[in-house]
Amino acid sequence: MLLAKQLSRPILVFCDSTAPKQLRESCNVLALFVKSDLLCSVLPAVLLTAGISGCSSVLKLLNGLIWVTLHVLVCVIIGVEEDRLVKPDRPIASGRITLDNAIHLHRGIVVVLLFFSARRHTLPLSTVYVLGTTVYNDGHLSRFWALKSIMTGFGIMMCSWGAAVCFACEIGHPSTMLMPHRFMPKISVTESGISKLDAEHSLSYYRPESPDGPWVL
């Protein structure tokens, strides 16, 4: 009985404290970050790649979904300029969290992402993605509207590739990022169409009344 009380104490402390509220708030913040990219980035990358690769495992599908979501979060959390201009409901622009807290959150997500990728043999792919998105955000390249579609195409391509590896691999088994080579050409063709369709998404950044000029991104 004493052992049971000792083991249950952390759970009781968690329930009696503000931890559940903070956890819900953290989940809500993450959801707000990824909400607008769910339909145009996350689900297309996961579902199309799953369909092309013939993935029939729920576990692999879940792994691919988590992999893509983490990578999208890494890109959007510190996209401050873009949020300020056209996505004021996101946590930083709306004042739900400070920029310093967002930076700490971004670093934490990067650590989780790299660990998750290392377990699924996609660490080189994730490293290239993190470096690319960091240069895009920290270099304020979002000011150049022409780079938006290029960055979107890059992101969807990388996320689809990573999801394909998740669908083709077993966790903990030797693998390579080139395993899904037999259906990568099909994915490339599909993603070309998505990039063209996503150009419409870039048009949402047209702001003729902006003091910086009509094209602010």
Tab-separated table of N, CA and C in Angstrom, residues 86-196:
chain	number	residue	atom	x	y	z
A	86	VAL	N	0.134	38.227	-42.334
A	86	VAL	CA	-1.065	37.569	-42.866
A	86	VAL	C	-1.669	36.496	-41.965
A	87	LYS	N	-1.041	36.192	-40.843
A	87	LYS	CA	-1.589	35.162	-39.957
A	87	LYS	C	-1.604	35.667	-38.519
A	88	PRO	N	-2.410	36.710	-38.247
A	88	PRO	CA	-2.409	37.330	-36.920
A	88	PRO	C	-2.987	36.459	-35.819
A	89	ASP	N	-3.610	35.327	-36.175
A	89	ASP	CA	-4.183	34.457	-35.152
A	89	ASP	C	-3.151	33.500	-34.565
A	90	ARG	N	-1.964	33.446	-35.160
A	90	ARG	CA	-0.932	32.571	-34.617
A	90	ARG	C	-0.417	33.116	-33.285
A	91	PRO	N	0.132	32.239	-32.419
A	91	PRO	CA	0.448	32.619	-31.035
A	91	PRO	C	1.339	33.835	-30.864
A	92	ILE	N	2.395	33.982	-31.676
A	92	ILE	CA	3.291	35.123	-31.489
A	92	ILE	C	2.599	36.413	-31.887
A	93	ALA	N	1.981	36.413	-33.059
A	93	ALA	CA	1.321	37.627	-33.551
A	93	ALA	C	0.150	38.037	-32.672
A	94	SER	N	-0.540	37.059	-32.085
A	94	SER	CA	-1.698	37.367	-31.241
A	94	SER	C	-1.322	37.642	-29.796
A	95	GLY	N	-0.044	37.457	-29.448
A	95	GLY	CA	0.410	37.751	-28.096
A	95	GLY	C	0.198	36.634	-27.098
A	96	ARG	N	-0.121	35.425	-27.557
A	96	ARG	CA	-0.317	34.304	-26.631
A	96	ARG	C	1.000	33.869	-26.001
A	97	ILE	N	2.099	33.980	-26.756
A	97	ILE	CA	3.421	33.700	-26.209
A	97	ILE	C	4.381	34.770	-26.707
A	98	THR	N	5.458	34.953	-25.960
A	98	THR	CA	6.462	35.939	-26.355
A	98	THR	C	7.415	35.330	-27.382
A	99	LEU	N	8.172	36.188	-28.031
A	99	LEU	CA	9.138	35.715	-29.018
A	99	LEU	C	10.209	34.851	-28.358
A	100	ASP	N	10.640	35.241	-27.141
A	100	ASP	CA	11.650	34.448	-26.430
A	100	ASP	C	11.135	33.043	-26.137
A	101	ASN	N	9.875	32.951	-25.678
A	101	ASN	CA	9.295	31.636	-25.408
A	101	ASN	C	9.162	30.821	-26.686
A	102	ALA	N	8.829	31.499	-27.785
A	102	ALA	CA	8.710	30.805	-29.071
A	102	ALA	C	10.057	30.247	-29.518
A	103	ILE	N	11.127	31.006	-29.265
A	103	ILE	CA	12.471	30.540	-29.632
A	103	ILE	C	12.837	29.297	-28.824
A	104	HIS	N	12.528	29.322	-27.510
A	104	HIS	CA	12.792	28.144	-26.674
A	104	HIS	C	11.958	26.951	-27.139
A	105	LEU	N	10.699	27.212	-27.487
A	105	LEU	CA	9.833	26.150	-27.993
A	105	LEU	C	10.378	25.576	-29.294
A	106	HIS	N	10.863	26.458	-30.156
A	106	HIS	CA	11.437	26.017	-31.430
A	106	HIS	C	12.639	25.113	-31.208
A	107	ARG	N	13.507	25.494	-30.281
A	107	ARG	CA	14.687	24.677	-29.997
A	107	ARG	C	14.284	23.307	-29.454
A	108	GLY	N	13.266	23.302	-28.587
A	108	GLY	CA	12.790	22.029	-28.049
A	108	GLY	C	12.222	21.125	-29.130
A	109	ILE	N	11.445	21.716	-30.053
A	109	ILE	CA	10.879	20.935	-31.149
A	109	ILE	C	11.982	20.389	-32.051
A	110	VAL	N	13.028	21.188	-32.275
A	110	VAL	CA	14.150	20.733	-33.108
A	110	VAL	C	14.818	19.511	-32.481
A	111	VAL	N	15.018	19.548	-31.160
A	111	VAL	CA	15.639	18.412	-30.468
A	111	VAL	C	14.773	17.159	-30.613
A	112	VAL	N	13.469	17.311	-30.377
A	112	VAL	CA	12.546	16.176	-30.515
A	112	VAL	C	12.551	15.656	-31.950
A	113	LEU	N	12.540	16.580	-32.902
A	113	LEU	CA	12.524	16.213	-34.321
A	113	LEU	C	13.765	15.407	-34.702
A	114	LEU	N	14.935	15.883	-34.285
A	114	LEU	CA	16.175	15.200	-34.652
A	114	LEU	C	16.254	13.815	-34.011
A	115	PHE	N	15.789	13.706	-32.768
A	115	PHE	CA	15.770	12.395	-32.108
A	115	PHE	C	14.801	11.457	-32.824
A	116	PHE	N	13.618	11.972	-33.142
A	116	PHE	CA	12.604	11.183	-33.846
A	116	PHE	C	13.131	10.738	-35.209
A	117	SER	N	13.818	11.644	-35.905
A	117	SER	CA	14.354	11.328	-37.229
A	117	SER	C	15.492	10.313	-37.152
A	118	ALA	N	16.318	10.438	-36.116
A	118	ALA	CA	17.423	9.495	-35.962
A	118	ALA	C	16.903	8.073	-35.780
A	119	ARG	N	15.786	7.934	-35.070
A	119	ARG	CA	15.189	6.615	-34.863
A	119	ARG	C	14.594	6.055	-36.152
A	120	ARG	N	14.291	6.949	-37.093
A	120	ARG	CA	13.657	6.514	-38.344
A	120	ARG	C	14.573	6.705	-39.548
A	121	HIS	N	15.872	6.857	-39.273
A	121	HIS	CA	16.893	6.864	-40.323
A	121	HIS	C	16.712	8.005	-41.320
A	122	THR	N	16.230	9.144	-40.858
A	122	THR	CA	16.055	10.304	-41.745
A	122	THR	C	16.803	11.526	-41.215
A	123	LEU	N	17.815	11.304	-40.390
A	123	LEU	CA	18.526	12.418	-39.765
A	123	LEU	C	19.167	13.361	-40.786
A	124	PRO	N	19.849	12.873	-41.837
A	124	PRO	CA	20.408	13.812	-42.832
A	124	PRO	C	19.331	14.658	-43.497
A	125	LEU	N	18.205	14.047	-43.810
A	125	LEU	CA	17.103	14.765	-44.440
A	125	LEU	C	16.571	15.858	-43.523
A	126	SER	N	16.390	15.524	-42.249
A	126	SER	CA	15.878	16.497	-41.285
A	126	SER	C	16.871	17.623	-41.044
A	127	THR	N	18.162	17.298	-41.045
A	127	THR	CA	19.186	18.321	-40.844
A	127	THR	C	19.157	19.346	-41.968
A	128	VAL	N	19.053	18.876	-43.211
A	128	VAL	CA	18.961	19.788	-44.358
A	128	VAL	C	17.712	20.650	-44.246
A	129	TYR	N	16.607	20.048	-43.842
A	129	TYR	CA	15.347	20.781	-43.715
A	129	TYR	C	15.443	21.872	-42.650
A	130	VAL	N	15.990	21.521	-41.481
A	130	VAL	CA	16.120	22.493	-40.388
A	130	VAL	C	17.013	23.654	-40.811
A	131	LEU	N	18.127	23.354	-41.459
A	131	LEU	CA	19.025	24.417	-41.922
A	131	LEU	C	18.332	25.312	-42.947
A	132	GLY	N	17.602	24.712	-43.871
A	132	GLY	CA	16.912	25.491	-44.899
A	132	GLY	C	15.851	26.411	-44.328
A	133	THR	N	15.034	25.892	-43.416
A	133	THR	CA	13.980	26.717	-42.821
A	133	THR	C	14.555	27.790	-41.905
A	134	THR	N	15.680	27.478	-41.245
A	134	THR	CA	16.314	28.476	-40.381
A	134	THR	C	16.843	29.645	-41.203
A	135	VAL	N	17.489	29.338	-42.321
A	135	VAL	CA	17.982	30.398	-43.207
A	135	VAL	C	16.817	31.231	-43.734
A	136	TYR	N	15.720	30.569	-44.098
A	136	TYR	CA	14.547	31.267	-44.645
A	136	TYR	C	13.937	32.213	-43.617
A	137	ASN	N	13.790	31.737	-42.384
A	137	ASN	CA	13.150	32.556	-41.350
A	137	ASN	C	14.094	33.598	-40.756
A	138	ASP	N	15.282	33.159	-40.336
A	138	ASP	CA	16.220	34.089	-39.704
A	138	ASP	C	16.804	35.083	-40.697
A	139	GLY	N	16.848	34.705	-41.964
A	139	GLY	CA	17.348	35.612	-42.989
A	139	GLY	C	16.291	36.545	-43.532
A	140	HIS	N	15.067	36.471	-42.956
A	140	HIS	CA	13.946	37.334	-43.367
A	140	HIS	C	13.672	37.221	-44.866
A	141	LEU	N	13.842	36.015	-45.399
A	141	LEU	CA	13.603	35.800	-46.825
A	141	LEU	C	12.121	35.789	-47.169
A	142	SER	N	11.267	35.745	-46.148
A	142	SER	CA	9.826	35.776	-46.402
A	142	SER	C	9.393	37.106	-46.997
A	143	ARG	N	10.278	38.115	-46.957
A	143	ARG	CA	9.950	39.410	-47.566
A	143	ARG	C	9.882	39.317	-49.083
A	144	PHE	N	10.520	38.308	-49.648
A	144	PHE	CA	10.544	38.147	-51.100
A	144	PHE	C	9.454	37.158	-51.509
A	145	TRP	N	8.400	37.676	-52.126
A	145	TRP	CA	7.230	36.853	-52.417
A	145	TRP	C	7.554	35.672	-53.316
A	146	ALA	N	8.523	35.825	-54.215
A	146	ALA	CA	8.837	34.744	-55.158
A	146	ALA	C	9.391	33.509	-54.448
A	147	LEU	N	9.991	33.709	-53.271
A	147	LEU	CA	10.581	32.587	-52.553
A	147	LEU	C	9.546	31.766	-51.799
A	148	LYS	N	8.333	32.313	-51.655
A	148	LYS	CA	7.307	31.605	-50.896
A	148	LYS	C	6.961	30.272	-51.544
A	149	SER	N	6.673	30.290	-52.851
A	149	SER	CA	6.322	29.047	-53.545
A	149	SER	C	7.508	28.087	-53.603
A	150	ILE	N	8.717	28.646	-53.764
A	150	ILE	CA	9.915	27.803	-53.792
A	150	ILE	C	10.090	27.104	-52.451
A	151	MET	N	9.916	27.855	-51.365
A	151	MET	CA	10.063	27.284	-50.033
A	151	MET	C	8.966	26.265	-49.759
A	152	THR	N	7.760	26.555	-50.244
A	152	THR	CA	6.656	25.617	-50.059
A	152	THR	C	6.934	24.308	-50.792
A	153	GLY	N	7.406	24.416	-52.043
A	153	GLY	CA	7.744	23.211	-52.797
A	153	GLY	C	8.852	22.413	-52.132
A	154	PHE	N	9.876	23.121	-51.614
A	154	PHE	CA	10.976	22.471	-50.899
A	154	PHE	C	10.454	21.739	-49.670
A	155	GLY	N	9.593	22.413	-48.908
A	155	GLY	CA	9.069	21.819	-47.684
A	155	GLY	C	8.221	20.592	-47.952
A	156	ILE	N	7.328	20.676	-48.946
A	156	ILE	CA	6.465	19.537	-49.259
A	156	ILE	C	7.287	18.366	-49.790
A	157	MET	N	8.294	18.661	-50.611
A	157	MET	CA	9.145	17.601	-51.141
A	157	MET	C	9.877	16.875	-50.021
A	158	MET	N	10.473	17.647	-49.091
A	158	MET	CA	11.218	17.042	-47.994
A	158	MET	C	10.301	16.242	-47.079
A	159	CYS	N	9.114	16.808	-46.793
A	159	CYS	CA	8.177	16.115	-45.910
A	159	CYS	C	7.662	14.837	-46.556
A	160	SER	N	7.417	14.868	-47.862
A	160	SER	CA	6.951	13.668	-48.563
A	160	SER	C	8.036	12.596	-48.578
A	161	TRP	N	9.265	13.022	-48.781
A	161	TRP	CA	10.383	12.077	-48.788
A	161	TRP	C	10.518	11.419	-47.412
A	162	GLY	N	10.485	12.244	-46.366
A	162	GLY	CA	10.593	11.695	-45.019
A	162	GLY	C	9.450	10.762	-44.677
A	163	ALA	N	8.227	11.145	-45.067
A	163	ALA	CA	7.072	10.286	-44.811
A	163	ALA	C	7.207	8.967	-45.563
A	164	ALA	N	7.737	9.022	-46.794
A	164	ALA	CA	7.929	7.802	-47.586
A	164	ALA	C	8.889	6.848	-46.897
A	165	VAL	N	9.947	7.389	-46.299
A	165	VAL	CA	10.900	6.549	-45.577
A	165	VAL	C	10.229	5.931	-44.358
A	166	CYS	N	9.413	6.723	-43.643
A	166	CYS	CA	8.691	6.198	-42.477
A	166	CYS	C	7.770	5.053	-42.891
A	167	PHE	N	7.143	5.176	-44.052
A	167	PHE	CA	6.227	4.139	-44.515
A	167	PHE	C	6.973	2.894	-44.985
A	168	ALA	N	8.211	3.071	-45.453
A	168	ALA	CA	8.967	1.955	-46.024
A	168	ALA	C	9.813	1.225	-44.998
A	169	CYS	N	10.006	1.821	-43.827
A	169	CYS	CA	10.960	1.282	-42.860
A	169	CYS	C	10.260	0.721	-41.635
A	170	GLU	N	10.963	-0.138	-40.955
A	170	GLU	CA	10.573	-0.597	-39.631
A	170	GLU	C	11.475	0.100	-38.626
A	171	ILE	N	10.893	0.590	-37.539
A	171	ILE	CA	11.664	1.317	-36.531
A	171	ILE	C	12.740	0.409	-35.941
A	172	GLY	N	13.967	0.914	-35.923
A	172	GLY	CA	15.057	0.167	-35.331
A	172	GLY	C	15.755	-0.782	-36.285
A	173	HIS	N	15.258	-0.919	-37.514
A	173	HIS	CA	15.887	-1.798	-38.489
A	173	HIS	C	16.800	-0.993	-39.405
A	174	PRO	N	17.890	-1.587	-39.901
A	174	PRO	CA	18.765	-0.860	-40.826
A	174	PRO	C	17.985	-0.384	-42.041
A	175	SER	N	18.270	0.813	-42.471
A	175	SER	CA	17.530	1.375	-43.594
A	175	SER	C	18.363	2.467	-44.235
A	176	THR	N	17.815	3.058	-45.254
A	176	THR	CA	18.447	4.179	-45.929
A	176	THR	C	17.380	5.101	-46.457
A	177	MET	N	17.705	6.370	-46.613
A	177	MET	CA	16.732	7.322	-47.127
A	177	MET	C	16.374	7.031	-48.576
A	178	LEU	N	17.144	6.183	-49.252
A	178	LEU	CA	16.878	5.899	-50.662
A	178	LEU	C	15.996	4.668	-50.846
A	179	MET	N	15.509	4.090	-49.743
A	179	MET	CA	14.695	2.881	-49.850
A	179	MET	C	13.472	3.047	-50.737
A	180	PRO	N	12.712	4.156	-50.609
A	180	PRO	CA	11.498	4.253	-51.424
A	180	PRO	C	11.760	4.764	-52.838
A	181	HIS	N	12.930	4.423	-53.424
A	181	HIS	CA	13.291	4.972	-54.736
A	181	HIS	C	12.327	4.539	-55.833
A	182	ARG	N	11.657	3.401	-55.663
A	182	ARG	CA	10.817	2.902	-56.748
A	182	ARG	C	9.573	3.750	-56.967
A	183	PHE	N	9.129	4.488	-55.911
A	183	PHE	CA	7.953	5.326	-56.127
A	183	PHE	C	8.250	6.803	-55.959
A	184	MET	N	9.525	7.175	-55.776
A	184	MET	CA	9.860	8.593	-55.664
A	184	MET	C	9.566	9.370	-56.949
A	185	PRO	N	9.764	8.795	-58.173
A	185	PRO	CA	9.392	9.558	-59.374
A	185	PRO	C	7.920	9.934	-59.396
A	186	LYS	N	7.054	9.014	-58.945
A	186	LYS	CA	5.622	9.315	-58.901
A	186	LYS	C	5.343	10.448	-57.916
A	187	ILE	N	6.046	10.399	-56.780
A	187	ILE	CA	5.869	11.454	-55.786
A	187	ILE	C	6.321	12.790	-56.357
A	188	SER	N	7.439	12.784	-57.094
A	188	SER	CA	7.957	14.027	-57.672
A	188	SER	C	6.955	14.648	-58.628
A	189	VAL	N	6.334	13.804	-59.475
A	189	VAL	CA	5.336	14.315	-60.415
A	189	VAL	C	4.143	14.888	-59.663
A	190	THR	N	3.700	14.161	-58.640
A	190	THR	CA	2.551	14.618	-57.856
A	190	THR	C	2.850	15.933	-57.160
A	191	GLU	N	4.061	16.029	-56.600
A	191	GLU	CA	4.412	17.238	-55.874
A	191	GLU	C	4.552	18.436	-56.805
A	192	SER	N	4.905	18.192	-58.070
A	192	SER	CA	4.969	19.297	-59.030
A	192	SER	C	3.592	19.925	-59.193
A	193	GLY	N	2.568	19.065	-59.251
A	193	GLY	CA	1.207	19.579	-59.339
A	193	GLY	C	0.797	20.317	-58.089
A	194	ILE	N	1.191	19.795	-56.938
A	194	ILE	CA	0.846	20.451	-55.677
A	194	ILE	C	1.492	21.828	-55.600
A	195	SER	N	2.747	21.928	-56.048
A	195	SER	CA	3.440	23.215	-55.998
A	195	SER	C	2.723	24.257	-56.845
A	196	LYS	N	2.195	23.831	-58.000
A	196	LYS	CA	1.464	24.767	-58.855
A	196	LYS	C	0.158	25.187	-58.197
